Amino acid sequence: EAIVTSEELGQDLEHVEVLQKKFEEFQTDLAAHEDRVNEVNQFAGKLIQEQHPEEELIKSKQDEVNASWQRLKGLALQRQGKLFGAAEVQRFNRDVDETISWIKEKGQLMASDDFGRDLASVQALLRKHEGLERDLAALEDKVKALCAEADRLQQSHPINASQIQVKREELIANWEQIRTLAAERHARLNDSYRLQRFLADFRDLTSWVTEMKALINADELANDVAGAEALLDRHQEHKGEIDAHEDSFKSADESGQALLAAGHYASDEVKEKLTILSDERSALLELWELRRQQYEQCMDLQLFYRDTEQVDNWMSKQEAFLLNEDLGDSLDSVEALLKKHEDFEKSLSAQEEKIT
C-alpha cells in the first residue's frame, strides 16, 4: 500500500519512467497475489458451507480481506493514472526544452555579424540562411503542436496548469525571437547582396573603362591616308562598344541610387562609387572625342600630303612639257602643238582649283 499511495511523481521524464518501471513490477506482483485472494475466498466459502462454528468471524475476515484487496486495486489504478499523467507532462517539458535548445542553437547562427565580404560570400550566406528558414518553417508545425498539447494538458492536469503555461510562454517567446532574428538577418543579407552586386558592377565597369582607355590610346597617328581611314574606322568601333555599355552604366547608377534612397548603411561608400563611375564614364567619352579630333586632323593632314604630292608630280611632268623647245616645222605640227598647249591650260585650270 505504501507503493500505491506514494506521491512521488518524478522530477523529469527519465525519473518518471523509472517510477513507472517499478510500478509495473508492483502490478506484476499484485496480479500474482490475486490467486491467493481467490483461494482465501474459496476456503472461507467452504468453511461457511460446512457451518463452521466461527462462521461469523470467518465472514468478517473474508470481507476485511476483500475490502483491502479492492482498496489496493483502486489505489493502484489511481497511481497508474498519476504516473501516466506525470509522464505526459514531463514528456511535454522535454519536447519543449529540446525545441527551445534547437531554437537557441539556430539563434546563435542568426546572430552572426558576418554578412559577406564580396558577392560570392554573400550568395553563400543567403543560401545557408534560406536553409535555416526552411528548417524554421518545418519547426513551426512542431511549435503549433506543442502549444495545442499544452492546452490539452492544462485541461487534463489542472494541478500542473500553471507550470505548463510557463513552459508554453517560454516556447512562444523563443519562437517569436528567432523569427524576428531570421527576418532581420534576411533583410541585412539582402542589403549586403544589393551592395556587393553594385560594387561588383562598379569594379567591372571601372576595369572595362581602364581597358578601353588603353585601347583608345594605343594607336599611333597614321602616316598615310589608308592608315588614317583604318584608325577612324577602328575608333568608331570603340564608340560602338562604349554605346553598348550605356545600359550597364545606367543599371549601375539606378542600383546605387536605389541604395541611397533606401538609406543603406553603406550610403557614403555608394555615393563615392557613383561619383567615380560618372567621372570615369565622362573621362572615357572625353578621351574618345579628343582622339576622334586627332584622327580626323591626321586624316586631313594625310589627304593634304597626298594631294600635294599629286600636284608636285603633275607640275614636274608639265614643266618638262613647257621646257620643250619644239615649236613645229609645219602648219600641221604647229596646230598639234597648239592643241596640246590648250589641253595643258585646261589641266592647269583644274589643278589650280584643287590647289586653291
Tab-separated table of C-alpha atoms in Angstrom:
chain	number	residue	atom	x	y	z
A	1	GLU	CA	0.000	0.000	0.000
A	2	ALA	CA	2.966	2.323	0.580
A	3	ILE	CA	3.807	1.976	-3.119
A	4	VAL	CA	0.359	2.906	-4.425
A	5	THR	CA	-0.093	5.793	-2.005
A	6	SER	CA	3.276	7.368	-2.819
A	7	GLU	CA	3.054	10.966	-4.036
A	8	GLU	CA	6.425	10.823	-5.785
A	9	LEU	CA	5.852	11.565	-9.481
A	10	GLY	CA	9.386	12.261	-10.710
A	11	GLN	CA	11.418	15.364	-11.439
A	12	ASP	CA	11.841	14.681	-15.153
A	13	LEU	CA	10.827	12.176	-17.808
A	14	GLU	CA	13.641	9.743	-17.026
A	15	HIS	CA	12.688	9.743	-13.340
A	16	VAL	CA	9.013	9.164	-14.182
A	17	GLU	CA	9.955	6.256	-16.460
A	18	VAL	CA	11.955	4.706	-13.593
A	19	LEU	CA	8.912	5.041	-11.295
A	20	GLN	CA	6.655	3.530	-13.977
A	21	LYS	CA	9.000	0.568	-14.340
A	22	LYS	CA	8.932	-0.002	-10.591
A	23	PHE	CA	5.134	0.273	-10.620
A	24	GLU	CA	4.908	-2.259	-13.440
A	25	GLU	CA	6.878	-4.672	-11.248
A	26	PHE	CA	4.422	-3.970	-8.434
A	27	GLN	CA	1.467	-4.656	-10.753
A	28	THR	CA	3.022	-7.952	-11.764
A	29	ASP	CA	3.368	-8.866	-8.079
A	30	LEU	CA	-0.203	-7.675	-7.429
A	31	ALA	CA	-1.563	-9.871	-10.187
A	32	ALA	CA	0.348	-12.826	-8.764
A	33	HIS	CA	-1.373	-12.328	-5.389
A	34	GLU	CA	-4.880	-12.306	-6.889
A	35	ASP	CA	-4.905	-16.117	-6.969
A	36	ARG	CA	-4.040	-16.102	-3.267
A	37	VAL	CA	-7.024	-13.850	-2.523
A	38	ASN	CA	-9.276	-16.133	-4.565
A	39	GLU	CA	-8.008	-19.135	-2.603
A	40	VAL	CA	-8.838	-17.338	0.654
A	41	ASN	CA	-12.372	-16.640	-0.603
A	42	GLN	CA	-12.845	-20.240	-1.738
A	43	PHE	CA	-11.608	-21.612	1.584
A	44	ALA	CA	-13.845	-19.190	3.537
A	45	GLY	CA	-16.813	-20.220	1.433
A	46	LYS	CA	-16.130	-23.859	2.115
A	47	LEU	CA	-15.914	-23.294	5.849
A	48	ILE	CA	-19.145	-21.324	5.858
A	49	GLN	CA	-20.847	-24.010	3.785
A	50	GLU	CA	-19.748	-26.584	6.349
A	51	GLN	CA	-21.326	-24.371	9.029
A	52	HIS	CA	-18.092	-23.796	10.885
A	53	PRO	CA	-18.708	-22.652	14.448
A	54	GLU	CA	-16.648	-19.462	13.758
A	55	GLU	CA	-18.745	-18.639	10.729
A	56	GLU	CA	-19.301	-15.001	11.694
A	57	LEU	CA	-15.607	-14.400	12.319
A	58	ILE	CA	-14.746	-16.086	9.014
A	59	LYS	CA	-17.216	-13.865	7.133
A	60	SER	CA	-15.826	-10.785	8.866
A	61	LYS	CA	-12.232	-11.678	7.950
A	62	GLN	CA	-13.284	-12.526	4.398
A	63	ASP	CA	-14.983	-9.141	3.978
A	64	GLU	CA	-11.965	-7.426	5.510
A	65	VAL	CA	-9.578	-9.143	3.056
A	66	ASN	CA	-11.788	-8.383	0.046
A	67	ALA	CA	-12.243	-4.764	1.071
A	68	SER	CA	-8.482	-4.333	1.481
A	69	TRP	CA	-7.881	-6.056	-1.831
A	70	GLN	CA	-10.347	-3.852	-3.691
A	71	ARG	CA	-8.960	-0.750	-1.977
A	72	LEU	CA	-5.428	-1.758	-3.011
A	73	LYS	CA	-6.507	-2.313	-6.616
A	74	GLY	CA	-8.300	1.037	-6.670
A	75	LEU	CA	-5.246	2.834	-5.309
A	76	ALA	CA	-3.099	1.015	-7.909
A	77	LEU	CA	-5.328	2.326	-10.694
A	78	GLN	CA	-5.081	5.848	-9.292
A	79	ARG	CA	-1.284	5.566	-9.016
A	80	GLN	CA	-1.098	4.273	-12.573
A	81	GLY	CA	-3.141	7.239	-13.802
A	82	LYS	CA	-0.995	9.735	-11.903
A	83	LEU	CA	2.214	8.256	-13.292
A	84	PHE	CA	0.776	8.290	-16.813
A	85	GLY	CA	-0.223	11.937	-16.393
A	86	ALA	CA	3.177	12.820	-14.968
A	87	ALA	CA	4.828	11.118	-17.934
A	88	GLU	CA	2.686	13.181	-20.323
A	89	VAL	CA	3.636	16.430	-18.588
A	90	GLN	CA	7.336	15.559	-18.354
A	91	ARG	CA	7.363	14.415	-21.992
A	92	PHE	CA	5.854	17.775	-22.913
A	93	ASN	CA	8.509	19.532	-20.810
A	94	ARG	CA	11.263	17.555	-22.512
A	95	ASP	CA	9.911	18.267	-26.004
A	96	VAL	CA	9.655	21.976	-25.201
A	97	ASP	CA	13.183	22.050	-23.748
A	98	GLU	CA	14.599	20.262	-26.801
A	99	THR	CA	12.772	22.624	-29.141
A	100	ILE	CA	13.984	25.688	-27.231
A	101	SER	CA	17.536	24.285	-27.250
A	102	TRP	CA	17.356	23.851	-31.044
A	103	ILE	CA	15.959	27.364	-31.419
A	104	LYS	CA	18.767	28.854	-29.329
A	105	GLU	CA	21.372	26.911	-31.317
A	106	LYS	CA	19.986	28.322	-34.561
A	107	GLY	CA	19.638	31.709	-32.895
A	108	GLN	CA	23.407	31.870	-32.469
A	109	LEU	CA	23.772	31.405	-36.227
A	110	MET	CA	21.149	34.084	-36.837
A	111	ALA	CA	23.017	36.492	-34.570
A	112	SER	CA	26.211	36.277	-36.642
A	113	ASP	CA	27.578	39.629	-37.802
A	114	ASP	CA	29.081	38.054	-40.937
A	115	PHE	CA	27.153	39.446	-43.898
A	116	GLY	CA	29.747	38.642	-46.555
A	117	ARG	CA	32.802	40.429	-47.896
A	118	ASP	CA	32.062	40.006	-51.589
A	119	LEU	CA	29.297	38.847	-53.899
A	120	ALA	CA	30.227	35.146	-53.746
A	121	SER	CA	30.364	35.025	-49.923
A	122	VAL	CA	27.053	36.907	-49.597
A	123	GLN	CA	25.370	34.494	-52.006
A	124	ALA	CA	26.721	31.550	-49.982
A	125	LEU	CA	25.398	33.092	-46.741
A	126	LEU	CA	21.999	33.712	-48.340
A	127	ARG	CA	21.764	30.060	-49.429
A	128	LYS	CA	22.697	28.962	-45.903
A	129	HIS	CA	20.136	31.322	-44.369
A	130	GLU	CA	17.413	30.106	-46.721
A	131	GLY	CA	18.196	26.585	-45.499
A	132	LEU	CA	17.735	27.759	-41.898
A	133	GLU	CA	14.442	29.400	-42.822
A	134	ARG	CA	13.237	26.121	-44.334
A	135	ASP	CA	14.136	24.428	-41.042
A	136	LEU	CA	12.146	27.096	-39.189
A	137	ALA	CA	9.152	26.577	-41.461
A	138	ALA	CA	9.252	22.861	-40.644
A	139	LEU	CA	9.627	23.640	-36.918
A	140	GLU	CA	6.566	25.895	-36.949
A	141	ASP	CA	4.270	22.842	-37.151
A	142	LYS	CA	6.002	21.361	-34.103
A	143	VAL	CA	5.614	24.599	-32.142
A	144	LYS	CA	1.909	24.717	-33.002
A	145	ALA	CA	1.527	21.056	-31.968
A	146	LEU	CA	3.276	21.702	-28.634
A	147	CYS	CA	1.017	24.701	-27.948
A	148	ALA	CA	-2.041	22.557	-28.675
A	149	GLU	CA	-0.622	19.856	-26.376
A	150	ALA	CA	-0.129	22.474	-23.665
A	151	ASP	CA	-3.788	23.467	-23.918
A	152	ARG	CA	-4.863	19.822	-23.651
A	153	LEU	CA	-2.596	19.081	-20.683
A	154	GLN	CA	-3.804	22.183	-18.834
A	155	GLN	CA	-7.348	20.838	-19.143
A	156	SER	CA	-6.486	17.254	-18.196
A	157	HIS	CA	-3.939	18.143	-15.482
A	158	PRO	CA	-5.180	21.334	-13.828
A	159	ILE	CA	-2.757	20.834	-10.940
A	160	ASN	CA	0.127	21.364	-13.381
A	161	ALA	CA	-1.619	24.071	-15.427
A	162	SER	CA	0.494	26.995	-14.212
A	163	GLN	CA	3.809	25.165	-14.823
A	164	ILE	CA	2.615	24.050	-18.275
A	165	GLN	CA	1.617	27.633	-19.108
A	166	VAL	CA	5.088	28.878	-18.108
A	167	LYS	CA	6.659	26.346	-20.490
A	168	ARG	CA	4.232	27.317	-23.225
A	169	GLU	CA	5.051	31.020	-22.868
A	170	GLU	CA	8.801	30.275	-22.817
A	171	LEU	CA	8.449	28.315	-26.055
A	172	ILE	CA	6.417	31.069	-27.747
A	173	ALA	CA	8.874	33.763	-26.609
A	174	ASN	CA	11.846	31.871	-28.059
A	175	TRP	CA	9.931	31.114	-31.250
A	176	GLU	CA	8.969	34.745	-31.794
A	177	GLN	CA	12.523	35.854	-31.053
A	178	ILE	CA	14.109	33.555	-33.627
A	179	ARG	CA	11.517	34.520	-36.231
A	180	THR	CA	12.425	38.169	-35.660
A	181	LEU	CA	16.144	37.348	-35.847
A	182	ALA	CA	15.609	35.408	-39.064
A	183	ALA	CA	13.679	38.241	-40.696
A	184	GLU	CA	16.263	40.822	-39.606
A	185	ARG	CA	19.189	38.722	-40.824
A	186	HIS	CA	17.480	38.030	-44.152
A	187	ALA	CA	16.901	41.743	-44.634
A	188	ARG	CA	20.510	42.532	-43.700
A	189	LEU	CA	21.830	39.854	-46.062
A	190	ASN	CA	19.639	41.251	-48.846
A	191	ASP	CA	21.092	44.705	-48.148
A	192	SER	CA	24.594	43.229	-48.277
A	193	TYR	CA	23.787	41.387	-51.509
A	194	ARG	CA	22.491	44.549	-53.174
A	195	LEU	CA	25.626	46.428	-52.060
A	196	GLN	CA	28.021	43.702	-53.249
A	197	ARG	CA	26.128	43.406	-56.536
A	198	PHE	CA	26.543	47.157	-57.040
A	199	LEU	CA	30.234	47.045	-56.061
A	200	ALA	CA	30.841	44.112	-58.418
A	201	ASP	CA	29.216	46.056	-61.266
A	202	PHE	CA	31.288	49.099	-60.275
A	203	ARG	CA	34.530	47.101	-60.408
A	204	ASP	CA	33.593	45.521	-63.741
A	205	LEU	CA	32.747	48.879	-65.310
A	206	THR	CA	35.777	50.777	-63.988
A	207	SER	CA	38.029	47.911	-65.101
A	208	TRP	CA	36.431	47.984	-68.542
A	209	VAL	CA	36.887	51.785	-68.727
A	210	THR	CA	40.594	51.367	-67.928
A	211	GLU	CA	40.967	48.751	-70.668
A	212	MET	CA	39.031	50.874	-73.143
A	213	LYS	CA	41.180	53.927	-72.398
A	214	ALA	CA	44.280	51.850	-73.035
A	215	LEU	CA	42.828	50.645	-76.346
A	216	ILE	CA	41.905	54.158	-77.466
A	217	ASN	CA	45.361	55.476	-76.555
A	218	ALA	CA	47.209	52.510	-78.037
A	219	ASP	CA	47.067	53.534	-81.727
A	220	GLU	CA	49.654	55.993	-83.036
A	221	LEU	CA	48.792	58.511	-85.714
A	222	ALA	CA	48.890	57.185	-89.279
A	223	ASN	CA	51.463	58.082	-91.980
A	224	ASP	CA	49.162	57.720	-94.974
A	225	VAL	CA	45.528	58.076	-95.991
A	226	ALA	CA	44.760	54.358	-95.803
A	227	GLY	CA	46.169	54.179	-92.270
A	228	ALA	CA	44.197	57.260	-91.224
A	229	GLU	CA	40.979	55.716	-92.591
A	230	ALA	CA	41.678	52.484	-90.691
A	231	LEU	CA	42.238	54.453	-87.479
A	232	LEU	CA	38.918	56.264	-87.863
A	233	ASP	CA	37.083	53.001	-88.565
A	234	ARG	CA	38.636	51.309	-85.533
A	235	HIS	CA	37.910	54.361	-83.394
A	236	GLN	CA	34.262	54.234	-84.457
A	237	GLU	CA	34.154	50.584	-83.430
A	238	HIS	CA	35.336	51.657	-79.971
A	239	LYS	CA	32.421	54.109	-79.844
A	240	GLY	CA	30.058	51.278	-80.673
A	241	GLU	CA	31.393	49.291	-77.721
A	242	ILE	CA	31.088	52.338	-75.449
A	243	ASP	CA	27.473	52.823	-76.554
A	244	ALA	CA	26.798	49.131	-75.900
A	245	HIS	CA	27.830	49.653	-72.264
A	246	GLU	CA	25.412	52.545	-71.713
A	247	ASP	CA	22.754	50.222	-70.306
A	248	SER	CA	25.286	48.787	-67.844
A	249	PHE	CA	26.233	52.285	-66.646
A	250	LYS	CA	22.550	53.197	-66.347
A	251	SER	CA	21.735	49.998	-64.437
A	252	ALA	CA	24.635	50.514	-62.021
A	253	ASP	CA	23.592	54.120	-61.421
A	254	GLU	CA	19.973	53.082	-60.766
A	255	SER	CA	21.130	50.377	-58.340
A	256	GLY	CA	23.289	52.874	-56.471
A	257	GLN	CA	20.537	55.492	-56.342
A	258	ALA	CA	18.112	52.860	-55.014
A	259	LEU	CA	20.565	52.036	-52.212
A	260	LEU	CA	20.843	55.718	-51.330
A	261	ALA	CA	17.062	56.177	-51.408
A	262	ALA	CA	16.650	53.224	-49.035
A	263	GLY	CA	19.120	54.763	-46.572
A	264	HIS	CA	21.546	51.864	-46.960
A	265	TYR	CA	24.150	51.519	-44.208
A	266	ALA	CA	26.942	51.938	-46.815
A	267	SER	CA	25.428	55.055	-48.405
A	268	ASP	CA	28.639	57.066	-48.109
A	269	GLU	CA	30.626	54.412	-49.966
A	270	VAL	CA	27.882	54.045	-52.591
A	271	LYS	CA	27.790	57.817	-53.152
A	272	GLU	CA	31.574	57.876	-53.607
A	273	LYS	CA	31.472	54.984	-56.101
A	274	LEU	CA	28.672	56.639	-58.092
A	275	THR	CA	30.756	59.808	-58.408
A	276	ILE	CA	33.807	57.825	-59.526
A	277	LEU	CA	31.735	55.867	-62.035
A	278	SER	CA	30.243	59.034	-63.521
A	279	ASP	CA	33.662	60.699	-63.708
A	280	GLU	CA	35.231	57.644	-65.332
A	281	ARG	CA	32.476	57.470	-67.933
A	282	SER	CA	32.812	61.199	-68.715
A	283	ALA	CA	36.594	60.903	-68.937
A	284	LEU	CA	36.261	57.992	-71.355
A	285	LEU	CA	33.869	59.919	-73.597
A	286	GLU	CA	36.125	62.986	-73.497
A	287	LEU	CA	39.145	60.855	-74.415
A	288	TRP	CA	37.241	59.259	-77.263
A	289	GLU	CA	36.207	62.682	-78.581
A	290	LEU	CA	39.764	64.025	-78.247
A	291	ARG	CA	41.183	61.088	-80.171
A	292	ARG	CA	38.450	61.445	-82.801
A	293	GLN	CA	39.518	65.008	-83.398
A	294	GLN	CA	43.157	63.935	-83.560
A	295	TYR	CA	42.388	61.145	-86.019
A	296	GLU	CA	40.305	63.483	-88.207
A	297	GLN	CA	43.112	66.057	-88.150
A	298	CYS	CA	45.523	63.280	-89.053
A	299	MET	CA	43.195	62.271	-91.905
A	300	ASP	CA	43.058	65.865	-93.182
A	301	LEU	CA	46.853	66.124	-92.996
A	302	GLN	CA	47.391	62.881	-94.865
A	303	LEU	CA	44.906	63.954	-97.540
A	304	PHE	CA	46.794	67.216	-97.827
A	305	TYR	CA	50.115	65.384	-98.180
A	306	ARG	CA	48.619	63.086	-100.821
A	307	ASP	CA	47.134	65.955	-102.822
A	308	THR	CA	50.359	67.971	-102.542
A	309	GLU	CA	52.355	65.028	-103.785
A	310	GLN	CA	49.953	64.522	-106.693
A	311	VAL	CA	50.204	68.223	-107.647
A	312	ASP	CA	54.004	68.161	-107.359
A	313	ASN	CA	54.150	65.117	-109.593
A	314	TRP	CA	51.827	66.768	-112.128
A	315	MET	CA	53.830	70.005	-112.146
A	316	SER	CA	57.085	68.114	-112.636
A	317	LYS	CA	55.634	66.395	-115.664
A	318	GLN	CA	54.186	69.629	-117.076
A	319	GLU	CA	57.432	71.511	-116.525
A	320	ALA	CA	59.159	69.152	-118.940
A	321	PHE	CA	56.373	69.833	-121.454
A	322	LEU	CA	56.806	73.596	-121.132
A	323	LEU	CA	60.582	73.446	-121.475
A	324	ASN	CA	60.253	71.643	-124.761
A	325	GLU	CA	61.697	73.994	-127.490
A	326	ASP	CA	59.881	72.265	-130.332
A	327	LEU	CA	57.755	74.950	-131.999
A	328	GLY	CA	56.754	72.907	-135.017
A	329	ASP	CA	58.185	72.824	-138.530
A	330	SER	CA	54.927	72.865	-140.406
A	331	LEU	CA	51.383	74.116	-140.120
A	332	ASP	CA	50.096	70.746	-139.010
A	333	SER	CA	52.741	70.282	-136.368
A	334	VAL	CA	52.207	73.808	-135.034
A	335	GLU	CA	48.446	73.220	-134.834
A	336	ALA	CA	49.120	69.970	-132.997
A	337	LEU	CA	51.382	71.752	-130.538
A	338	LEU	CA	48.734	74.436	-130.030
A	339	LYS	CA	46.179	71.752	-129.309
A	340	LYS	CA	48.489	70.216	-126.705
A	341	HIS	CA	49.051	73.602	-125.117
A	342	GLU	CA	45.314	74.255	-124.878
A	343	ASP	CA	44.907	70.891	-123.151
A	344	PHE	CA	47.694	71.869	-120.773
A	345	GLU	CA	45.986	75.161	-119.935
A	346	LYS	CA	42.721	73.326	-119.195
A	347	SER	CA	44.589	70.896	-116.977
A	348	LEU	CA	46.327	73.802	-115.271
A	349	SER	CA	42.986	75.449	-114.522
A	350	ALA	CA	41.742	72.194	-112.990
A	351	GLN	CA	44.842	71.848	-110.854
A	352	GLU	CA	44.582	75.486	-109.808
A	353	GLU	CA	41.075	74.829	-108.397
A	354	LYS	CA	42.411	71.852	-106.453
A	355	ILE	CA	45.345	73.860	-105.080
A	356	THR	CA	43.255	76.868	-104.025
